[in-house]
mmCIF file of C-alpha atoms and ligand atoms in Angstrom:
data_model
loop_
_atom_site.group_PDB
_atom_site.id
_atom_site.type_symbol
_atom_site.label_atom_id
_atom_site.label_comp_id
_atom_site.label_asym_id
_atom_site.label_seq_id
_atom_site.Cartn_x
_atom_site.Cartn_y
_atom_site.Cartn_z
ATOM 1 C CA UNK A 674 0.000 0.000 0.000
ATOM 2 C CA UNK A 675 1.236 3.730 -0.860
ATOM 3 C CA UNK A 676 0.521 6.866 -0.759
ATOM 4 C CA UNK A 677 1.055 9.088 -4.354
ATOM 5 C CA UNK A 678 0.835 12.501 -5.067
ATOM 6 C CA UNK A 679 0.021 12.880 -8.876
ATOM 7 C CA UNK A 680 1.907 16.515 -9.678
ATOM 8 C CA UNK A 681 1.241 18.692 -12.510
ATOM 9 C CA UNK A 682 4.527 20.467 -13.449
ATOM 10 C CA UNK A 683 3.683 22.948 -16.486
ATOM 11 C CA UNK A 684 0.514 24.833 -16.714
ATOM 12 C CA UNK A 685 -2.284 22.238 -15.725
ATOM 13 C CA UNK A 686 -3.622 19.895 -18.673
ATOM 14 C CA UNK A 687 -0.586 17.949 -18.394
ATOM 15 C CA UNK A 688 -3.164 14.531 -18.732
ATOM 16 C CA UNK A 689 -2.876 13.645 -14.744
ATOM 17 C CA UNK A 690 -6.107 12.543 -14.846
ATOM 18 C CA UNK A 691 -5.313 9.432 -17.165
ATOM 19 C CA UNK A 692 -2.108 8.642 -14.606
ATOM 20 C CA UNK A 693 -3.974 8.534 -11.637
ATOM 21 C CA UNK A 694 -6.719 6.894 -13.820
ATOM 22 C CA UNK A 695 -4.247 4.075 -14.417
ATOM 23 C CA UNK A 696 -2.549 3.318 -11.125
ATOM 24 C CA UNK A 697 -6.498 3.390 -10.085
ATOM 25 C CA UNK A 698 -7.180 0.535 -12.075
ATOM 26 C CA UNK A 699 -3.498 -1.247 -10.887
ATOM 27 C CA UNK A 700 -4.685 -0.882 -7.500
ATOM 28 C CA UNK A 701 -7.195 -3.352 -5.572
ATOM 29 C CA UNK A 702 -8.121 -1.162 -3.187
ATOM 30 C CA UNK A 703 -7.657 2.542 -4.438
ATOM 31 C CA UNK A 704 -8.958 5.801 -2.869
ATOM 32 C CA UNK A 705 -8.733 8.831 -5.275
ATOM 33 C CA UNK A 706 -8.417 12.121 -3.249
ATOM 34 C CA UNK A 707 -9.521 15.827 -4.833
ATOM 35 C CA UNK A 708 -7.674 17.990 -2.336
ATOM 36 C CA UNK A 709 -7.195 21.584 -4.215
ATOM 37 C CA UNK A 710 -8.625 23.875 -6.590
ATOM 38 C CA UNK A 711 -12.259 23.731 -7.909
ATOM 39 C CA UNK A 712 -14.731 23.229 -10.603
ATOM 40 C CA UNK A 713 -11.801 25.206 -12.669
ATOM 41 C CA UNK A 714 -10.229 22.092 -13.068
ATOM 42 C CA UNK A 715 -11.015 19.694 -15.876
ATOM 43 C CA UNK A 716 -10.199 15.969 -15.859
ATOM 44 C CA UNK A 717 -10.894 13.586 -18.697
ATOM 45 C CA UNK A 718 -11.360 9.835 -17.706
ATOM 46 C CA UNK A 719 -12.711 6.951 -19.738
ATOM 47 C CA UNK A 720 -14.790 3.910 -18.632
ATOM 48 C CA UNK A 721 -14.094 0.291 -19.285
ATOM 49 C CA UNK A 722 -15.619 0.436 -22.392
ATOM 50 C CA UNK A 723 -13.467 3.511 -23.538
ATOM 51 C CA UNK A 724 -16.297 6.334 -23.305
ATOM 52 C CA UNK A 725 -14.856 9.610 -22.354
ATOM 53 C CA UNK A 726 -15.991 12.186 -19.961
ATOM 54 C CA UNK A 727 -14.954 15.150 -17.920
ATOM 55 C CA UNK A 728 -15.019 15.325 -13.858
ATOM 56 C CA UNK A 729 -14.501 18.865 -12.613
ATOM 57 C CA UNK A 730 -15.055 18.333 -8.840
ATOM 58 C CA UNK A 731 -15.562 14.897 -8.700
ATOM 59 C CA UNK A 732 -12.356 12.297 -7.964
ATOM 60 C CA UNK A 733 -10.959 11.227 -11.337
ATOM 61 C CA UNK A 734 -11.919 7.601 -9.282
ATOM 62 C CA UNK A 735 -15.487 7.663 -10.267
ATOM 63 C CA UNK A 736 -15.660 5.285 -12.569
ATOM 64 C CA UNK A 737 -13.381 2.453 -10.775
ATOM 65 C CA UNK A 738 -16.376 0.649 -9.144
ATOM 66 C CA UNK A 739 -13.668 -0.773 -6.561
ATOM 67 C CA UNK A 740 -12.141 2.638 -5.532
ATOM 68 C CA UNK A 741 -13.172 5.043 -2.858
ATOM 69 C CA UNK A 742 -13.085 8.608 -3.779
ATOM 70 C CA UNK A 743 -12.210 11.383 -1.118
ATOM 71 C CA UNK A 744 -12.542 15.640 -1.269
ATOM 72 C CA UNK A 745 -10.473 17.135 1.649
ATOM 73 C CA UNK A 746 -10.327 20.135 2.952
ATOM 74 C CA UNK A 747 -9.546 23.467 0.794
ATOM 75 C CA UNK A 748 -11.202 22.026 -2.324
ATOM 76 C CA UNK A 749 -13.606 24.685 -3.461
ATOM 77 C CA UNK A 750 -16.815 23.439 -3.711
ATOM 78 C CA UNK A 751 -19.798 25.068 -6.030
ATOM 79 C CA UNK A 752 -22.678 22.848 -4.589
ATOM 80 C CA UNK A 753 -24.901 23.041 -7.905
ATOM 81 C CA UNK A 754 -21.894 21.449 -9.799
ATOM 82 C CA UNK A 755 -21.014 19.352 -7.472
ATOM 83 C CA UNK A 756 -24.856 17.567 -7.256
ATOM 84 C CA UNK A 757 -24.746 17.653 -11.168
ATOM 85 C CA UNK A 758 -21.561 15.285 -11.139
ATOM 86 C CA UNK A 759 -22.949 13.217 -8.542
ATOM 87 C CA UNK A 760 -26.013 12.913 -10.299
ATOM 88 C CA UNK A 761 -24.605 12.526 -14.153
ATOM 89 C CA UNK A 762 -22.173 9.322 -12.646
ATOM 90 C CA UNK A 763 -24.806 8.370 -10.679
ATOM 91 C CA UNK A 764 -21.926 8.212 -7.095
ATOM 92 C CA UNK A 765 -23.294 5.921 -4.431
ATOM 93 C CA UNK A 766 -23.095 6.858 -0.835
ATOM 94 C CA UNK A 767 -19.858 5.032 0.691
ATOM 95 C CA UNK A 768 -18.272 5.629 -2.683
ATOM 96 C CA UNK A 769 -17.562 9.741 -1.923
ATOM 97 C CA UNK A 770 -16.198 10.978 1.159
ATOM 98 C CA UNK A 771 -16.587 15.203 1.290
ATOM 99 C CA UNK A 772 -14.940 17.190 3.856
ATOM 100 C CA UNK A 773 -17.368 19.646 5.942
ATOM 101 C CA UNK A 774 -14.699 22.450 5.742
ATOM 102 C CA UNK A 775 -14.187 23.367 2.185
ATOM 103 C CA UNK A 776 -14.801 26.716 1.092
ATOM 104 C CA UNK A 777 -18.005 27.224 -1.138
ATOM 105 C CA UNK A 778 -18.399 29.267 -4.580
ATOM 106 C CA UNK A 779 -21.568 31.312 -4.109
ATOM 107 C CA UNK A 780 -23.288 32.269 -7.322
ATOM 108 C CA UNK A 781 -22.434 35.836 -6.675
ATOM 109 C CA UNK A 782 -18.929 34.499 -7.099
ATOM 110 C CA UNK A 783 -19.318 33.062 -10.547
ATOM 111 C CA UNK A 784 -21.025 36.565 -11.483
ATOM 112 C CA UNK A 785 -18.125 38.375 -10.328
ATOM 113 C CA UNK A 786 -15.455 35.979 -11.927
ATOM 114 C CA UNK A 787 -17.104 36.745 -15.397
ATOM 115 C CA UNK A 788 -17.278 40.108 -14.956
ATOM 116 C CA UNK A 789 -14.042 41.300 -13.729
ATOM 117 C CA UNK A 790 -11.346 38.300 -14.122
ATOM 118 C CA UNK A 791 -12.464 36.364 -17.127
ATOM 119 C CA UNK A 792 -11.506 38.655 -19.880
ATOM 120 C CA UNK A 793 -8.448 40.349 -17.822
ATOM 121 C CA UNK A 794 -6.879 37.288 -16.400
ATOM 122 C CA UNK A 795 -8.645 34.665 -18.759
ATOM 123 C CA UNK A 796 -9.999 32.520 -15.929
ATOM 124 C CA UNK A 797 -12.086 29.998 -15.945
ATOM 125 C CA UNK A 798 -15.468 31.933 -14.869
ATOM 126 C CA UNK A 799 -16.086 29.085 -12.116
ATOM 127 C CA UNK A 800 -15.801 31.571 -9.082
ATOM 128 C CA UNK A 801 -12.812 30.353 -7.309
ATOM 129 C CA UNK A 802 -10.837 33.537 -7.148
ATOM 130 C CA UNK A 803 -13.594 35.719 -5.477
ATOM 131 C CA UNK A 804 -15.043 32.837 -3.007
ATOM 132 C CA UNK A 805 -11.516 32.207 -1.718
ATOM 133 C CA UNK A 806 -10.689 36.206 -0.984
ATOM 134 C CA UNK A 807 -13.962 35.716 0.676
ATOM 135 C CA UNK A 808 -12.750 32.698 2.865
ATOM 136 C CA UNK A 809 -9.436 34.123 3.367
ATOM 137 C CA UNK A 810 -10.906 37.304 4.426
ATOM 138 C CA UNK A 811 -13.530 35.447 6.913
ATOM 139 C CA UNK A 812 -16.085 36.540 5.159
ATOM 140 C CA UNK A 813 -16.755 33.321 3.000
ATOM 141 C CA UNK A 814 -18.737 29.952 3.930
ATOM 142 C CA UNK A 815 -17.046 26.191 4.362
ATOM 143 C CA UNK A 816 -19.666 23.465 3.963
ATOM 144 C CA UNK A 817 -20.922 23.380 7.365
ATOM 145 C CA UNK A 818 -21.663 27.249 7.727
ATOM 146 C CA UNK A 819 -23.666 26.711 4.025
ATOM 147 C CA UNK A 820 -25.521 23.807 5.570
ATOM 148 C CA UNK A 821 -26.719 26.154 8.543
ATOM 149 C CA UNK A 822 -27.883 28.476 5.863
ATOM 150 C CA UNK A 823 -29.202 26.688 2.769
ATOM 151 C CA UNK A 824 -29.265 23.349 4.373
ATOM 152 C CA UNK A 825 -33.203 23.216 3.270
ATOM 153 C CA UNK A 826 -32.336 23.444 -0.169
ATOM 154 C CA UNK A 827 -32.368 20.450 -2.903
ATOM 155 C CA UNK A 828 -28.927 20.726 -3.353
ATOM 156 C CA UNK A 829 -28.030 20.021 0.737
ATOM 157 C CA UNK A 830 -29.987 17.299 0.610
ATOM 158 C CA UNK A 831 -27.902 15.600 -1.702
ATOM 159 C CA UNK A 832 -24.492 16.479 -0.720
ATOM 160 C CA UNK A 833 -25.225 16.143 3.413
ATOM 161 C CA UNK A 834 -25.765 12.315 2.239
ATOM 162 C CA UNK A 835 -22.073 12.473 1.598
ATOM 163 C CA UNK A 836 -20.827 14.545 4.316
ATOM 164 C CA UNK A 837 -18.139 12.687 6.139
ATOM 165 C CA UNK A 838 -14.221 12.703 7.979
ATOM 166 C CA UNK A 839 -12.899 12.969 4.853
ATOM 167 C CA UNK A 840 -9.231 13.247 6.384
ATOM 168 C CA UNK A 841 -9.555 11.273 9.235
ATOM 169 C CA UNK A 842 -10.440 8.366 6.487
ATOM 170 C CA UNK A 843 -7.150 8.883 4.894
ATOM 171 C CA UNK A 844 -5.336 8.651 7.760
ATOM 172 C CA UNK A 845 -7.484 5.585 9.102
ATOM 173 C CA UNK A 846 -6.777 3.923 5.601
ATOM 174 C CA UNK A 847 -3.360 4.437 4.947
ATOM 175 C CA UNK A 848 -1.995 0.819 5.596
ATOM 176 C CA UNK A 849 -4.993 -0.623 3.345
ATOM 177 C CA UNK A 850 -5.475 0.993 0.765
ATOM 178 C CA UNK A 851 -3.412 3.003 -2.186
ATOM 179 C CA UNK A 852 -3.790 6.736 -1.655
ATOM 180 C CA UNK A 853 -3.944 8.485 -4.852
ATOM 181 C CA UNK A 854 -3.801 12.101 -3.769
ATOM 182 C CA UNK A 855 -4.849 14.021 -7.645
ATOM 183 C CA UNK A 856 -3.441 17.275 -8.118
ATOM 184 C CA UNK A 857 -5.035 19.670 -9.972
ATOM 185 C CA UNK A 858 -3.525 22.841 -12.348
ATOM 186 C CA UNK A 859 0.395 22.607 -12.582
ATOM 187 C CA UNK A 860 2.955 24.117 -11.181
ATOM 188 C CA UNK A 861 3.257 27.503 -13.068
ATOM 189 C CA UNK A 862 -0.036 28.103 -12.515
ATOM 190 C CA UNK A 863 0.342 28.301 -8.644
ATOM 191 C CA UNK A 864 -0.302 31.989 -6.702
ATOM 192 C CA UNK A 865 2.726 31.974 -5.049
ATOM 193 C CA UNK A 866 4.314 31.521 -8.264
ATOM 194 C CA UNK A 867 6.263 33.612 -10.781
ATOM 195 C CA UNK A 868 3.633 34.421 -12.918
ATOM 196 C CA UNK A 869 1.493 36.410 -10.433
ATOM 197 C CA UNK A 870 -1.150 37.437 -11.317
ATOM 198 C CA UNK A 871 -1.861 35.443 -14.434
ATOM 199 C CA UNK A 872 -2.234 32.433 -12.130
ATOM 200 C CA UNK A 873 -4.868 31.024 -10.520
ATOM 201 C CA UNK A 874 -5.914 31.969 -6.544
ATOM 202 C CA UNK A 875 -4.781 28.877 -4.428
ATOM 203 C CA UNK A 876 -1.601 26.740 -3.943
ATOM 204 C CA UNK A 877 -0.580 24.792 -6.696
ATOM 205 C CA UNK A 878 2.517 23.149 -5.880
ATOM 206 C CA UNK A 879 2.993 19.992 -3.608
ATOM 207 C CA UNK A 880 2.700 22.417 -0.291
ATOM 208 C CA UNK A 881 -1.369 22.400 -0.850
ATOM 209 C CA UNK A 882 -1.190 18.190 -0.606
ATOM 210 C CA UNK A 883 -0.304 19.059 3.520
ATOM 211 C CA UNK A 884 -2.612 21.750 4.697
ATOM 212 C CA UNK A 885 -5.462 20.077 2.608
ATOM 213 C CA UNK A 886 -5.637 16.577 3.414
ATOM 214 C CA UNK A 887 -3.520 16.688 6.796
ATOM 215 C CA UNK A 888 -1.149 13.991 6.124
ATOM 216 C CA UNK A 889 2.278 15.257 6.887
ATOM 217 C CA UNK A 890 5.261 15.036 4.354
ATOM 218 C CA UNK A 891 6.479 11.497 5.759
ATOM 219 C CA UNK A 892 3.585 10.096 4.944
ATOM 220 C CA UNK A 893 4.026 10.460 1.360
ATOM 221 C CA UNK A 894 5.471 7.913 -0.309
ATOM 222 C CA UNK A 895 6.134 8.610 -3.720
ATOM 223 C CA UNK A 896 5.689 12.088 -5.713
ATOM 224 C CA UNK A 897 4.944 11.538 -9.369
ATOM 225 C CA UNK A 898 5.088 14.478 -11.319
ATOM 226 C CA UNK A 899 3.235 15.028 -14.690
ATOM 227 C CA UNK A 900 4.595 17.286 -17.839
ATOM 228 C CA UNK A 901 3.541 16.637 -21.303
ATOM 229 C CA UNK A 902 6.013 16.412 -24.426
ATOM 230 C CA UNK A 903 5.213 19.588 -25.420
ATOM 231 C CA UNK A 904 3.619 22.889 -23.268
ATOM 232 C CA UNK A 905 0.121 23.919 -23.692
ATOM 233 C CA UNK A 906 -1.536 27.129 -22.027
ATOM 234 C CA UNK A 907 -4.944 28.348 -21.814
ATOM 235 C CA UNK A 908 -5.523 32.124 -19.820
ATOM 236 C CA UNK A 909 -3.542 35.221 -19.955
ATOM 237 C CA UNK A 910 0.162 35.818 -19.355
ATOM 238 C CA UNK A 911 3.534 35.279 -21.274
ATOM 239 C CA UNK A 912 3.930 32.467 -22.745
ATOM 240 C CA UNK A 913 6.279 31.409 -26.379
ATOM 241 C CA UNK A 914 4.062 30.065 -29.175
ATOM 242 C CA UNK A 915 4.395 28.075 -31.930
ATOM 243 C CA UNK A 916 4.219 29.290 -35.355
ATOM 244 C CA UNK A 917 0.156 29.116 -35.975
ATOM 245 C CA UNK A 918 0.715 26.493 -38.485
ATOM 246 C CA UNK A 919 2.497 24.344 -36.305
ATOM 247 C CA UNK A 920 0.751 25.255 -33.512
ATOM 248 C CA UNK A 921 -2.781 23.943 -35.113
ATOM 249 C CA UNK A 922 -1.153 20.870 -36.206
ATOM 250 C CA UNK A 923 -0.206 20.240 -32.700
ATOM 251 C CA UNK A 924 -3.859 21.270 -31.429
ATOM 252 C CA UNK A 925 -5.476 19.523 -33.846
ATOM 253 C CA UNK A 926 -3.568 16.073 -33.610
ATOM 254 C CA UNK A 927 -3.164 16.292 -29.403
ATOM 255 C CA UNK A 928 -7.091 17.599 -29.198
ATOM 256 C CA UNK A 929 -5.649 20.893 -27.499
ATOM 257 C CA UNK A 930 -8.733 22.347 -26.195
ATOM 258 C CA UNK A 931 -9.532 23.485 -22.393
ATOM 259 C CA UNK A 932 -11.848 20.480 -20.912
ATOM 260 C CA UNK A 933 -13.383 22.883 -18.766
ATOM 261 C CA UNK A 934 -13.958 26.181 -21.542
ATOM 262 C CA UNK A 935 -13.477 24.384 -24.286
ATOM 263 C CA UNK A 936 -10.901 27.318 -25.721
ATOM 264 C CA UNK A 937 -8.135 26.117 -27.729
ATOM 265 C CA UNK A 938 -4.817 25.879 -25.845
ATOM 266 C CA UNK A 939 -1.776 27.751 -27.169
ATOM 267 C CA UNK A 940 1.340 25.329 -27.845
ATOM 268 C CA UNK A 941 4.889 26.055 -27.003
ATOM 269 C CA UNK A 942 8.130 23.776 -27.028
ATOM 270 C CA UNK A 943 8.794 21.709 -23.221
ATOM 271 C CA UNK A 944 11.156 23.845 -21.273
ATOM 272 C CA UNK A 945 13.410 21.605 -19.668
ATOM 273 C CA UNK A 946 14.457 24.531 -17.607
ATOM 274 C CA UNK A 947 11.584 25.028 -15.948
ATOM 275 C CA UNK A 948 10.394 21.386 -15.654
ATOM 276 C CA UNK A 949 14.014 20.667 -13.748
ATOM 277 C CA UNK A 950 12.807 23.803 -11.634
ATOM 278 C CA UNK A 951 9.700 21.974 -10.717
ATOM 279 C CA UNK A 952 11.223 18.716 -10.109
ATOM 280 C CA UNK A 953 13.136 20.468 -7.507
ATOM 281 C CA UNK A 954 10.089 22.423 -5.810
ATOM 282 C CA UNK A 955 7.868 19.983 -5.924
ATOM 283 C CA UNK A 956 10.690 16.799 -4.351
ATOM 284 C CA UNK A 957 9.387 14.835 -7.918
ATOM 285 C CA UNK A 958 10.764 10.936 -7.214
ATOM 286 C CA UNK A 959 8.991 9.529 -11.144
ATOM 287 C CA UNK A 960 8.620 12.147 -13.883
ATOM 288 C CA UNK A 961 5.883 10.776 -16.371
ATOM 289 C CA UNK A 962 6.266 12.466 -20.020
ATOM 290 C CA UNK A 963 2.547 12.262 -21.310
ATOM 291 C CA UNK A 964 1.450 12.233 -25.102
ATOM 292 C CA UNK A 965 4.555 10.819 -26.756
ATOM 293 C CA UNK A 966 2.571 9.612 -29.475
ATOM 294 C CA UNK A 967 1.889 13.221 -30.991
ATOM 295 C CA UNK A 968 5.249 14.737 -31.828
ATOM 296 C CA UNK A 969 5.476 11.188 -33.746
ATOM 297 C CA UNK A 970 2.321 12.311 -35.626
ATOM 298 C CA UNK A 971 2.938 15.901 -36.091
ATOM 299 C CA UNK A 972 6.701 14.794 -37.442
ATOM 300 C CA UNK A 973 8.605 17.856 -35.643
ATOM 301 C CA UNK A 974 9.938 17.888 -31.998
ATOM 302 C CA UNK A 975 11.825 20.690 -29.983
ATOM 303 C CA UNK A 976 12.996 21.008 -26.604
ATOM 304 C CA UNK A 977 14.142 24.120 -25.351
ATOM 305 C CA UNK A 978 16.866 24.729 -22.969
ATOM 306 C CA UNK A 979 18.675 26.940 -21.385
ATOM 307 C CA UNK A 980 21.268 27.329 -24.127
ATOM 308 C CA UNK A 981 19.379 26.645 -27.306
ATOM 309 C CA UNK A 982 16.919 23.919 -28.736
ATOM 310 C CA UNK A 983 17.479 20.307 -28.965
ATOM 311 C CA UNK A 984 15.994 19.104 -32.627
ATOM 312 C CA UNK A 985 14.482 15.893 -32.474
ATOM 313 C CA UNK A 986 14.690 14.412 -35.886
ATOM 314 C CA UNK A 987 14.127 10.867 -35.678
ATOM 315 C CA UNK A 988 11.625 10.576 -33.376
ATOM 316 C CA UNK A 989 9.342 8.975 -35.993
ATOM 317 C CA UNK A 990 11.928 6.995 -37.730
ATOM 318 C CA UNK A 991 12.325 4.058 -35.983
ATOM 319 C CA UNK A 992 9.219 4.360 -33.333
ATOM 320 C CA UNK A 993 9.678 3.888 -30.160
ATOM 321 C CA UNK A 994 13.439 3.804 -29.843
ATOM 322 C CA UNK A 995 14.372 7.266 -30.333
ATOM 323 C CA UNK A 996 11.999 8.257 -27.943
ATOM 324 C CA UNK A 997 14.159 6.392 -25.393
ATOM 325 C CA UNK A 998 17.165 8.141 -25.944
ATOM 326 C CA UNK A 999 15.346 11.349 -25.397
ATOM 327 C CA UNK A 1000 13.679 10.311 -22.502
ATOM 328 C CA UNK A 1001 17.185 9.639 -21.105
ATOM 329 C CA UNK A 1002 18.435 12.656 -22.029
ATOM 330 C CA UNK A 1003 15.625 14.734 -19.811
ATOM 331 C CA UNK A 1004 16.213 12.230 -17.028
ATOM 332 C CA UNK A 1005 19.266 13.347 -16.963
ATOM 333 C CA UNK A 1006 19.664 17.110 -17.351
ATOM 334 C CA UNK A 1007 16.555 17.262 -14.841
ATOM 335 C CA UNK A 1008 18.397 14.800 -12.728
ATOM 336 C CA UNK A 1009 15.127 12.696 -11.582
ATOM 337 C CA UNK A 1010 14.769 9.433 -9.844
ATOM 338 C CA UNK A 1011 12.757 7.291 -12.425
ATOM 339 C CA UNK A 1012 11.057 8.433 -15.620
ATOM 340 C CA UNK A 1013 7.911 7.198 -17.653
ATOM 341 C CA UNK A 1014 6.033 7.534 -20.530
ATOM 342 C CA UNK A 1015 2.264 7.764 -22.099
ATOM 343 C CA UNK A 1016 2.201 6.800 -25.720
ATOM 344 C CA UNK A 1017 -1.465 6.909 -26.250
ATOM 345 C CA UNK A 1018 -4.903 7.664 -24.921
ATOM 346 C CA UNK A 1019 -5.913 4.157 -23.849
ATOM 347 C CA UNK A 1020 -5.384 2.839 -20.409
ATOM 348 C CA UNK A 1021 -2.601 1.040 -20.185
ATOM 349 C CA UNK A 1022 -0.484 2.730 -22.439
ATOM 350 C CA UNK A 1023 2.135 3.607 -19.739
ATOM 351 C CA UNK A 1024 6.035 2.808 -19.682
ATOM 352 C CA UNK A 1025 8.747 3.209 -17.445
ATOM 353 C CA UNK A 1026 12.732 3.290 -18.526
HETATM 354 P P1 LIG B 1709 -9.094 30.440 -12.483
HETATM 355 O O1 LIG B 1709 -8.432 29.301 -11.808
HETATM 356 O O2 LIG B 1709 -10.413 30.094 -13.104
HETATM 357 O O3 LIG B 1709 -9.165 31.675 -11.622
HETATM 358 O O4 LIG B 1709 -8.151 30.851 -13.734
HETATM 359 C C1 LIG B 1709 -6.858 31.409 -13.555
HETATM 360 C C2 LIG B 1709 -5.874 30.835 -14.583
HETATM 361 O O5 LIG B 1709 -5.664 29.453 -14.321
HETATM 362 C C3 LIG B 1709 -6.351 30.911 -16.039
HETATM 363 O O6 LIG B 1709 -5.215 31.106 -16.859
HETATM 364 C C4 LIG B 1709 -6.932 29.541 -16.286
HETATM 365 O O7 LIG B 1709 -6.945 29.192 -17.645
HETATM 366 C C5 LIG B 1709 -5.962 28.681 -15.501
HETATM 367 N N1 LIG B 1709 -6.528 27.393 -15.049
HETATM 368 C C6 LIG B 1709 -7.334 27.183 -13.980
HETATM 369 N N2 LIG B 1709 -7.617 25.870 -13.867
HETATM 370 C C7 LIG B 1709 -6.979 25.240 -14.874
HETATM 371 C C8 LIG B 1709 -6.859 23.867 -15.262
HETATM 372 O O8 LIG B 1709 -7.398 22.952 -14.634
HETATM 373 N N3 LIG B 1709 -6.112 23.603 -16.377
HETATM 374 C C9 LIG B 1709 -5.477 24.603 -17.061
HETATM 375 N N4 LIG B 1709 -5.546 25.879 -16.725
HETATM 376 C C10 LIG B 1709 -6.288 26.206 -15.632
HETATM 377 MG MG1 LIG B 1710 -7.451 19.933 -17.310
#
């Protein structure tokens, strides 16, 4: 039994919803924990039959009928959206543990976000920057203080029914069963970060997995961390394009659009620079290098570093083989532990060096 934080290192979308998607299925007795962000976020996950769909709030767990799935504490929670996903994957009582003391997005919130942060700062319009001023400030709501108020609503009814020690489970379960703690964003896109303000409002980095779900730093046992072949941006703020030709080949092939807005993501080259800095921050043991498979289609590959680009011309020559070499390469000028590899959509299609 472990415990694994699942780490996105670039800008969010880096596909850690199909990693923590497949060590759910690996694992006998998983429990998938939300413990950050909010409905901003956008997870894809497939069921056994290969159907797609997108959890927002929800535990990418939901459709692993053996695995328990767990929000902790400073998860924002926007109660309407939250009974919707419940409802739409139909999550039985057991199945979903939610902590009482998340903060909650009140619809005055969501107005807000679209009126003053969506066009400046491109945000997602889900409410999470104005309800968690509101928390910080003490003026906001957790759970319980919206169950005092609105706890005669629909919408209480539902979610009460799935009310429990969300944290106090982890803890309780940590010697039988795999802890899958899903993080949510990236790195770059954290608050504290150096892209202020074209970030989003809470912690993105591995600091949030501590104050949010209470398990100290011992009790982690392995920190995978999540960057995709190539970078991919949605929201305001600097960031080094593609040329648009290139860039819509790469959107196009990779399906490059926001799973929560649906806008089409801009495409850069992987910074190896930055992904070393994340390592670092964020104490990565396994770095998994997602969507392999679509350099190979597009047929042109760069990675940037510090000093100039690296040209990867044979990727698609041989298959597989020059992939390795690469993937050796980054290992090594980022100096982490293990490293890994998706090389397609379907479950499964995971590798390690
Ligand atoms: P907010 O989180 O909605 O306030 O948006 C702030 C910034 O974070 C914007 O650039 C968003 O596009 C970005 N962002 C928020 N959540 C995600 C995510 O799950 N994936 C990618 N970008 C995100
Ligand atoms: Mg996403």
């Amino acid at each position: 039994m472990a415990v694994k934080v699942i780490q996105g290192l670039q800008n969010g979308d880096e596909g850690k919803g199909r990693i923590v998607d497949d060590l759910c299925f690996k694992s006998d007795k998983p429990v998938v924990v939300r413990f950050q962000g909010g409905a901003n976020a956008g997870h894809t996950i497939y069921d056994e039959k290969g159907n797609k769909s997108v959890v927002h709030l929800l535990p990418s767990g939901v459709l692993n009928p053996n695995a328990i799935n767990v929000i902790t504490r400073s998860t924002v929670i926007d109660p309407k959206q939250l009974v919707e996903e419940i409802n739409q994957f139909n999550v039985q009582k057991g199945s979903l543990i939610i902590s009482p003391y998340c903060p909650v997005v009140m619809p005055n919130h969501i107005t807000e976000d679209k009126a003053k942060y969506q066009a400046k700062l491109g945000t997602t319009a889900k409410g999470i920057g104005p309800a968690l001023r509101d928390f910080y400030a003490r003026d906001g709501m957790n759970l319980n203080s919206w169950f005092d108020l609105y706890g005669h609503t629909e919408e209480a009814t539902v979610l009460y029914g799935y009310i429990g020690e969300a944290e106090k489970f982890l803890q309780d379960h940590l010697s039988t069963m795999d802890v899958l703690l899903e993080g949510c964003q990236g790195h770059r896109l954290d608050v504290w970060g150096e892209e202020y303000p074209n970030v989003t409002s809470s912690c993105t980095t591995i600091g949030a997995v501590f104050y949010s779900t209470r398990l100290n730093h011992k009790q982690i046992d392995e920190v995978i961390g999540v960057a995709k072949i190539y970078e991919t941006k949605v929201g305001s703020g600097p960031f080094e394009e593609l040329d648009e030709d290139l860039s819509e080949k790469y959107r196009s092939v990779g399906k490059e659009y926001g799973a929560t807005t649906g806008r089409p993501r801009k495409i850069g080259w992987l910074d190896l620079d930055l992904l070393k800095e994340a390592i670092q921050v964020n104490g990565v043991d396994t770095l998994i290098i997602t969507k392999t498979d679509i350099p190979v289609q597009v047929g042109v590959l760069k990675i940037k570093t510090l000093e100039d680009f690296w040209e990867i011309k044979e990727l698609w020559v041989n298959g597989i083989d020059p992939l390795l070499d690469l993937l050796k390469k980054i290992k090594e000028y980022t100096g982490v532990k293990n490293i890994g590899y998706t090389y397609g959509e379907n479950r499964g299609c995971i590798a390690f060096l």
